[in-house]
Amino acid sequence: MKLIPNFTHTPGAHCGSTAMRDLLRYIGLDVSEAMCLGLGSGLGFLYFRNPRGDSPSRLFFGRTVNFEREACAHLAVDFEEGADDDAERAWQTVKNFVNRDIPVLLHLELSQLPYWNTRTPFPGHRAILAGYDDARQIAFLADTHFPGLQQVSYDALRAARATKIPPLPLHNEWLAIKSSVIASEAKQSPMHSLGIASQTPLAMTLQNAVRAALRDNARAMVMDRAPHFGVMGMETLAEDFETWGDAPDWVVCTRFGFQNIEVRGTGGGFFRALYAQFLRDANFPELGATMDEIANEWSAFARLLKQIADEKNRARLGEASRAIRRLAMREENFWGRVLDTTS
């Protein structure tokens, strides 16, 4: 059996930001879960209509797909990432990191992990491989709100790493953080004594990383005019709501929308509440206050979707359309302010 010594997992709200906080703390950089989400330019919007006919046939997500990579890039840490369609080779790759006492972030399909006890597929999940036991064919995962390490069979983990569910088919993706210059500086001056507003070299590095992350997030939300991403994606959803009632699984889609905003590891408000905390931690209190308001509006939108699903009332989908249009306007204005602040 192999367990990485001195690796600790602290339960959190969202899978990816919890995993990044654990990984960064392991190399000596102690930042909050909210800061990890922000440093990864992690706030987003993706609207997807499933061409395969799987249910839910219409779904949307509130975080970016690769914010973990972006957080590493903004912090200039030494990291590796990869993917491999050969399952055995992919497993040996991540085992080798664990043998070197390097924990590994894995991309996973949540319903394949028995300890989650759910049948609803979700291929955007993240957890950390922190050990394994060949004798028992067991892997040890650090995962979101679960305390300690969760045990999962090799077979279940293999299935979770390589499902082909749109819009996020998995190919045994992984990410490992090896070391960091900024973390070495943090060991000399503990993070909690610095504060991001100080003028130490470490704090200045963090300030630059925060501004770059904010700017990149804003550009992705308002300047990428792809029809299913960012603010444009919200407008596409608003138009599409008029036809949601035609889908055979429209109630499932509507309820899943509520869950993706408020329940499924978002920290509430479609990740916006967590991002508001990042803004406050990063000394942007006015932006943080506005994002809190936006988070509350997303929560209200989620409650509306739940009511529509509970009532099975197609006629109210027009209300949902109008609500998402208002949110698109709020977010477009917010991200414009961010660009003005960081340019």
Coordinates of C-alpha atoms in Angstrom, one line a residue:
M1 CA 0.0 0.0 0.0
K2 CA 1.2 3.5 -0.8
L3 CA -0.2 6.7 0.8
I4 CA 1.5 10.1 0.2
P5 CA 2.9 11.3 3.6
N6 CA 1.9 14.7 4.9
F7 CA -0.9 15.1 2.4
T8 CA -4.0 16.5 4.0
H9 CA -7.5 17.0 2.7
T10 CA -9.8 19.7 4.0
P11 CA -13.5 19.3 2.9
G12 CA -14.8 22.2 0.7
A13 CA -17.7 23.3 -1.4
H14 CA -16.6 22.7 -5.0
C15 CA -14.7 19.7 -6.3
G16 CA -12.1 21.6 -8.4
S17 CA -11.3 24.5 -6.1
T18 CA -11.1 22.1 -3.1
A19 CA -8.7 19.9 -5.0
M20 CA -6.6 22.9 -6.1
R21 CA -6.4 24.2 -2.5
D22 CA -5.3 20.8 -1.3
L23 CA -2.6 20.5 -4.0
L24 CA -1.3 24.1 -3.5
R25 CA -1.2 23.6 0.3
Y26 CA 0.8 20.4 -0.2
I27 CA 3.6 22.3 -2.0
G28 CA 3.5 25.1 0.6
L29 CA 1.1 27.7 -0.8
D30 CA -1.8 28.1 1.5
V31 CA -4.6 29.9 -0.2
S32 CA -8.4 29.7 0.2
E33 CA -10.7 27.6 -1.9
A34 CA -12.3 30.8 -3.2
M35 CA -8.9 32.2 -4.2
C36 CA -8.2 29.0 -6.1
L37 CA -11.4 29.5 -8.1
G38 CA -10.6 33.1 -8.8
L39 CA -6.9 32.5 -9.7
G40 CA -8.1 30.0 -12.3
S41 CA -10.4 32.5 -14.0
G42 CA -13.0 29.8 -13.0
L43 CA -16.3 31.6 -13.4
G44 CA -18.0 30.8 -16.7
F45 CA -21.2 29.8 -18.5
L46 CA -21.6 26.9 -20.9
Y47 CA -24.9 26.0 -22.5
F48 CA -25.2 22.6 -24.2
R49 CA -27.9 20.7 -26.2
N50 CA -27.1 17.0 -26.2
P51 CA -27.3 15.7 -29.8
R52 CA -27.2 12.1 -28.7
G53 CA -30.7 12.3 -27.1
D54 CA -29.4 11.5 -23.6
S55 CA -31.2 13.0 -20.7
P56 CA -30.9 15.8 -19.7
S57 CA -31.0 16.9 -23.3
R58 CA -30.3 20.5 -22.3
L59 CA -27.9 21.6 -19.6
F60 CA -25.7 24.4 -18.5
F61 CA -22.7 24.8 -16.3
G62 CA -21.3 27.8 -14.4
R63 CA -17.5 27.2 -14.2
T64 CA -14.8 26.9 -16.8
V65 CA -13.6 23.5 -17.9
N66 CA -9.9 23.9 -17.2
F67 CA -9.6 26.5 -14.4
E68 CA -7.2 24.2 -12.6
R69 CA -4.7 24.6 -15.4
E70 CA -5.3 28.3 -15.5
A71 CA -4.6 28.7 -11.8
C72 CA -1.3 26.9 -12.2
A73 CA -0.4 29.2 -15.1
H74 CA -1.3 32.4 -13.3
L75 CA 0.7 31.3 -10.2
A76 CA 3.6 30.1 -12.4
V77 CA 3.9 26.8 -10.6
D78 CA 5.7 23.9 -12.1
F79 CA 3.0 21.5 -13.2
E80 CA 2.4 18.7 -15.7
E81 CA -0.9 17.5 -17.2
G82 CA -1.8 14.9 -19.7
A83 CA -4.4 12.5 -21.1
D84 CA -4.2 9.0 -22.5
D85 CA -6.8 6.7 -24.0
D86 CA -4.8 3.7 -23.0
A87 CA -6.4 3.0 -19.5
E88 CA -3.5 0.9 -18.1
R89 CA -0.8 3.3 -19.3
A90 CA -2.9 6.2 -17.8
W91 CA -3.1 4.4 -14.5
Q92 CA 0.7 3.7 -14.4
T93 CA 1.3 7.4 -15.1
V94 CA -0.6 8.7 -12.1
K95 CA 0.7 5.8 -9.9
N96 CA 4.3 6.9 -10.7
F97 CA 3.5 10.4 -9.4
V98 CA 2.1 9.0 -6.2
N99 CA 5.2 6.9 -5.8
R100 CA 7.2 10.1 -6.0
D101 CA 4.9 11.6 -3.3
I102 CA 3.1 13.9 -5.7
P103 CA -0.7 13.9 -5.4
V104 CA -2.5 14.0 -8.8
L105 CA -5.8 15.7 -9.7
L106 CA -8.0 13.4 -11.8
H107 CA -10.9 14.2 -14.1
L108 CA -13.8 11.9 -13.3
E109 CA -17.4 11.0 -14.0
L110 CA -19.1 11.3 -10.7
S111 CA -21.8 8.7 -10.9
Q112 CA -19.1 6.0 -11.4
L113 CA -17.8 6.7 -7.9
P114 CA -19.9 4.5 -5.5
Y115 CA -19.4 6.6 -2.4
W116 CA -21.4 9.4 -4.1
N117 CA -24.4 7.2 -4.3
T118 CA -25.9 8.8 -7.4
R119 CA -27.0 7.6 -10.8
T120 CA -26.9 11.0 -12.5
P121 CA -23.9 11.3 -14.8
F122 CA -21.6 14.2 -14.3
P123 CA -18.3 14.1 -16.3
G124 CA -16.9 17.4 -14.9
H125 CA -15.9 16.1 -11.5
R126 CA -12.4 16.4 -9.9
A127 CA -10.7 14.5 -7.1
I128 CA -7.1 13.9 -6.0
L129 CA -5.4 10.5 -6.1
A130 CA -3.4 10.4 -2.8
G131 CA -2.6 6.7 -2.6
Y132 CA -3.3 3.1 -3.8
D133 CA -3.3 -0.5 -2.6
D134 CA -2.5 -3.0 -5.3
A135 CA -3.2 -6.0 -2.9
R136 CA -6.8 -4.8 -2.5
Q137 CA -7.1 -3.1 -5.9
I138 CA -8.1 0.1 -4.1
A139 CA -7.4 3.8 -4.8
F140 CA -7.5 6.5 -2.2
L141 CA -9.2 9.8 -3.3
A142 CA -9.5 13.2 -1.6
D143 CA -12.9 14.4 -2.7
T144 CA -14.8 17.7 -2.0
H145 CA -16.9 17.6 1.1
F146 CA -16.0 14.1 2.2
P147 CA -13.6 14.0 5.2
G148 CA -10.4 11.9 5.0
L149 CA -9.7 9.7 1.9
Q150 CA -12.4 7.8 0.1
Q151 CA -11.7 4.2 -1.1
V152 CA -12.7 3.2 -4.7
S153 CA -11.9 0.1 -6.6
Y154 CA -9.6 0.1 -9.5
D155 CA -12.4 -1.0 -11.8
A156 CA -14.7 1.9 -10.7
L157 CA -11.9 4.4 -11.0
R158 CA -11.0 3.1 -14.5
A159 CA -14.7 3.6 -15.5
A160 CA -14.9 7.1 -14.0
R161 CA -11.8 8.3 -15.8
A162 CA -12.8 7.4 -19.3
T163 CA -16.6 7.9 -19.9
K164 CA -17.7 9.4 -23.2
I165 CA -20.5 11.7 -22.1
P166 CA -21.0 15.0 -23.9
P167 CA -20.2 17.8 -23.6
L168 CA -17.2 16.6 -21.5
P169 CA -15.9 13.2 -22.7
L170 CA -13.1 12.0 -20.6
H171 CA -9.7 10.6 -21.7
N172 CA -8.0 9.8 -18.4
E173 CA -6.9 13.4 -17.9
W174 CA -4.7 14.3 -15.0
L175 CA -2.8 17.2 -13.5
A176 CA 0.1 17.2 -11.0
I177 CA 1.8 20.2 -9.3
K178 CA 5.5 19.5 -8.7
S179 CA 6.9 22.6 -7.1
S180 CA 6.7 26.4 -7.1
V181 CA 9.0 29.3 -6.6
I182 CA 6.2 31.3 -5.0
A183 CA 5.6 28.4 -2.6
S184 CA 9.2 28.4 -1.6
E185 CA 8.9 32.1 -0.7
A186 CA 5.7 31.3 1.2
K187 CA 7.6 28.9 3.4
Q188 CA 9.9 31.7 4.3
S189 CA 7.0 34.1 5.1
P190 CA 3.8 32.3 6.1
M191 CA 0.9 33.3 3.9
H192 CA -1.4 34.2 6.8
S193 CA 1.0 36.9 8.0
L194 CA 1.3 38.6 4.7
G195 CA -2.1 39.6 3.3
I196 CA -2.4 40.2 -0.5
A197 CA -2.3 44.0 0.0
S198 CA 1.2 44.0 1.5
Q199 CA 4.3 44.9 -0.6
T200 CA 6.3 41.8 0.0
P201 CA 7.6 40.0 -3.2
L202 CA 5.2 37.1 -2.5
A203 CA 2.2 39.4 -2.1
M204 CA 3.1 41.3 -5.2
T205 CA 3.3 38.1 -7.2
L206 CA -0.2 37.2 -5.9
Q207 CA -1.5 40.6 -6.8
N208 CA -0.2 40.2 -10.4
A209 CA -1.7 36.8 -10.6
V210 CA -5.1 38.0 -9.3
R211 CA -5.3 40.9 -11.8
A212 CA -4.3 38.6 -14.7
A213 CA -6.9 36.0 -13.6
L214 CA -9.6 38.7 -13.3
R215 CA -8.8 40.1 -16.7
D216 CA -8.7 36.7 -18.4
N217 CA -12.0 35.7 -16.8
A218 CA -13.7 39.0 -18.0
R219 CA -12.4 38.6 -21.5
A220 CA -13.7 35.0 -21.7
M221 CA -17.1 36.0 -20.4
V222 CA -17.8 39.1 -22.7
M223 CA -15.3 39.1 -25.5
D224 CA -15.6 35.4 -26.6
R225 CA -18.7 35.6 -28.8
A226 CA -19.1 31.9 -29.2
P227 CA -22.9 31.3 -29.1
H228 CA -22.9 28.8 -26.2
F229 CA -20.2 30.3 -23.9
G230 CA -20.1 33.3 -21.5
V231 CA -22.7 36.1 -21.7
M232 CA -23.6 35.1 -25.3
G233 CA -24.4 31.6 -24.0
M234 CA -26.8 33.0 -21.5
E235 CA -28.5 34.9 -24.3
T236 CA -28.7 31.7 -26.3
L237 CA -30.3 29.9 -23.4
A238 CA -32.8 32.8 -23.0
E239 CA -33.9 32.3 -26.6
D240 CA -34.0 28.5 -26.2
F241 CA -36.2 28.5 -23.1
E242 CA -39.1 29.3 -25.4
T243 CA -38.7 25.8 -26.8
W244 CA -37.6 23.8 -23.8
G245 CA -41.2 22.7 -23.2
D246 CA -41.1 20.7 -26.5
A247 CA -38.4 18.4 -25.1
P248 CA -39.7 15.1 -23.8
D249 CA -37.4 15.4 -20.8
W250 CA -38.1 19.1 -20.2
V251 CA -38.9 18.6 -16.5
V252 CA -35.6 16.7 -16.0
C253 CA -33.7 19.5 -17.8
T254 CA -35.3 22.2 -15.6
R255 CA -34.7 20.4 -12.4
F256 CA -31.1 19.6 -13.4
G257 CA -30.7 23.4 -14.1
F258 CA -31.8 24.1 -10.5
Q259 CA -29.3 21.5 -9.2
N260 CA -26.4 22.8 -11.3
I261 CA -26.9 26.3 -9.9
E262 CA -27.6 25.6 -6.3
V263 CA -26.9 22.0 -5.3
R264 CA -24.1 20.3 -7.2
G265 CA -21.0 21.5 -5.4
T266 CA -21.3 25.2 -6.5
G267 CA -21.1 26.8 -3.1
G268 CA -24.5 28.4 -4.0
G269 CA -25.4 30.9 -6.6
F270 CA -23.8 29.1 -9.5
F271 CA -20.3 29.5 -8.1
R272 CA -20.9 33.2 -7.9
A273 CA -21.0 33.3 -4.1
L274 CA -17.6 31.6 -4.0
Y275 CA -16.2 34.0 -6.6
A276 CA -17.6 37.0 -4.5
Q277 CA -15.5 35.7 -1.6
F278 CA -12.4 35.6 -3.9
L279 CA -13.0 39.2 -4.8
R280 CA -13.2 40.2 -1.2
D281 CA -10.1 38.2 -0.4
A282 CA -8.3 39.9 -3.3
N283 CA -9.2 43.4 -2.0
F284 CA -11.9 44.2 -4.5
P285 CA -14.8 44.8 -2.1
E286 CA -17.1 46.7 -4.4
L287 CA -16.8 44.1 -7.1
G288 CA -17.4 41.4 -4.4
A289 CA -20.6 43.2 -3.3
T290 CA -21.9 43.3 -6.8
M291 CA -21.0 39.6 -7.4
D292 CA -22.9 38.7 -4.1
E293 CA -26.0 40.4 -5.7
I294 CA -25.5 38.4 -8.9
A295 CA -25.1 35.2 -6.9
N296 CA -28.4 35.9 -5.1
E297 CA -30.1 36.5 -8.5
W298 CA -28.8 33.1 -9.7
S299 CA -30.2 31.5 -6.6
A300 CA -33.6 33.1 -7.2
F301 CA -33.4 31.8 -10.8
A302 CA -32.7 28.4 -9.5
R303 CA -35.7 28.5 -7.2
L304 CA -37.8 29.5 -10.2
L305 CA -36.6 26.5 -12.1
K306 CA -37.4 24.2 -9.2
Q307 CA -40.9 25.6 -9.0
I308 CA -41.5 25.1 -12.7
A309 CA -40.2 21.5 -12.5
D310 CA -42.2 20.7 -9.4
E311 CA -45.4 22.2 -10.9
K312 CA -44.6 20.7 -14.4
N313 CA -45.8 24.1 -15.7
R314 CA -44.4 24.7 -19.2
A315 CA -46.2 28.1 -19.3
R316 CA -43.7 29.5 -16.8
L317 CA -40.6 28.8 -19.0
G318 CA -41.1 32.3 -20.4
E319 CA -40.4 33.6 -16.8
A320 CA -37.1 31.7 -16.9
S321 CA -36.3 33.2 -20.3
R322 CA -36.8 36.7 -18.9
A323 CA -34.8 36.0 -15.8
I324 CA -31.8 34.7 -17.6
R325 CA -31.8 37.7 -19.9
R326 CA -31.6 40.0 -16.9
L327 CA -28.7 37.9 -15.5
A328 CA -26.9 38.2 -18.9
M329 CA -27.2 42.0 -18.6
R330 CA -26.0 42.0 -15.0
E331 CA -23.0 39.8 -15.8
E332 CA -22.1 41.8 -19.0
N333 CA -22.1 45.0 -16.9
F334 CA -20.1 43.4 -14.1
W335 CA -17.4 42.0 -16.4
G336 CA -17.1 45.3 -18.2
R337 CA -16.3 46.9 -14.8
V338 CA -13.7 44.2 -14.2
L339 CA -12.0 45.0 -17.5
D340 CA -12.0 48.7 -16.7
T341 CA -10.5 47.9 -13.3
T342 CA -7.7 45.6 -14.5
S343 CA -6.8 47.3 -17.8

